[in-house]
XYZ file of C-alpha atoms in Angstrom:
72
model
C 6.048 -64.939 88.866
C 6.878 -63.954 92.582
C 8.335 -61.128 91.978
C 5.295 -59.548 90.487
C 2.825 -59.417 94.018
C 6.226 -57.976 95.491
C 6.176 -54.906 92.813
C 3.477 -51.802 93.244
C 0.757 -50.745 90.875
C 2.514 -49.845 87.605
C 5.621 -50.861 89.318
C 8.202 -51.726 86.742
C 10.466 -54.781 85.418
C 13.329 -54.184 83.561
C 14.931 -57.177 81.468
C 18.488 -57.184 80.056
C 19.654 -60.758 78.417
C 21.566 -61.680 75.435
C 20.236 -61.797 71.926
C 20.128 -65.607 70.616
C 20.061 -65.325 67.235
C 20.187 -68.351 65.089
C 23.602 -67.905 62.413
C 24.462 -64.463 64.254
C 25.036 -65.038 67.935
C 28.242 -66.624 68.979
C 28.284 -70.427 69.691
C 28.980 -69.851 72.954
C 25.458 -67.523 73.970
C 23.904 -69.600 71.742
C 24.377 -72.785 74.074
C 24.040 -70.849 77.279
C 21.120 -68.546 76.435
C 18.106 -70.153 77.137
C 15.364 -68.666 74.409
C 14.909 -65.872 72.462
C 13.865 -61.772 73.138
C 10.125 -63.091 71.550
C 9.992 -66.135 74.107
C 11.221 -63.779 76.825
C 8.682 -61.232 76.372
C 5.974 -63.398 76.304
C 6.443 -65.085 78.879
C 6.536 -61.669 81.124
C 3.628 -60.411 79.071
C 1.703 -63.594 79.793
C 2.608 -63.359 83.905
C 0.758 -59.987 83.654
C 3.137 -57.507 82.669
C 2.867 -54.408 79.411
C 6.580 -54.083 77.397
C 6.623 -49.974 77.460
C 10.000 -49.905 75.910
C 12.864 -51.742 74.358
C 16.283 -49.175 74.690
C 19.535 -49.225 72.712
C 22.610 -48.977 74.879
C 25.614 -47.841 73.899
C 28.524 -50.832 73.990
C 25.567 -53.225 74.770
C 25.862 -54.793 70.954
C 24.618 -58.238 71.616
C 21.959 -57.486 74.094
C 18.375 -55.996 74.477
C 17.182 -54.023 77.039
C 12.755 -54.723 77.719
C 10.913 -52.460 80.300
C 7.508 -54.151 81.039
C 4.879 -52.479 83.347
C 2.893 -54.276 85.675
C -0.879 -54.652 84.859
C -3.293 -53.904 87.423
């Protein structure tokens, strides 16, 4: 991931994307949302970055909100 040599030490990544939820998410993310939150994360986690926190946002009812930390 590019973006990762361009963050600091510790630096942070913050990931907001739609839930895709087989039989719960509409049709419509379902055929325009790539993978899953699980794919998602590990995929960062696997480019060298720590989740340190999933948040719950207010009005935000078919999303999730990751922070990952960079690894050193």
């Amino acid at each position: 991931m590019l973006f990762r040599s361009a963050l600091r030490p510790s630096g942070r990544l913050i990931l907001i994307d739609f839930e895709r939820i087989e039989g719960k998410t509409r049709p419509w993310l379902l055929d325009h949302v790539r993978a899953g939150k699980e794919t998602f994360r590990a995929e960062i986690q696997d480019a060298g970055f720590s989740l340190s926190e999933e948040k719950t946002l207010d009005g935000f009812e078919e999303n999730y909100f990751l922070v990952f930390r960079k690894n050193n």
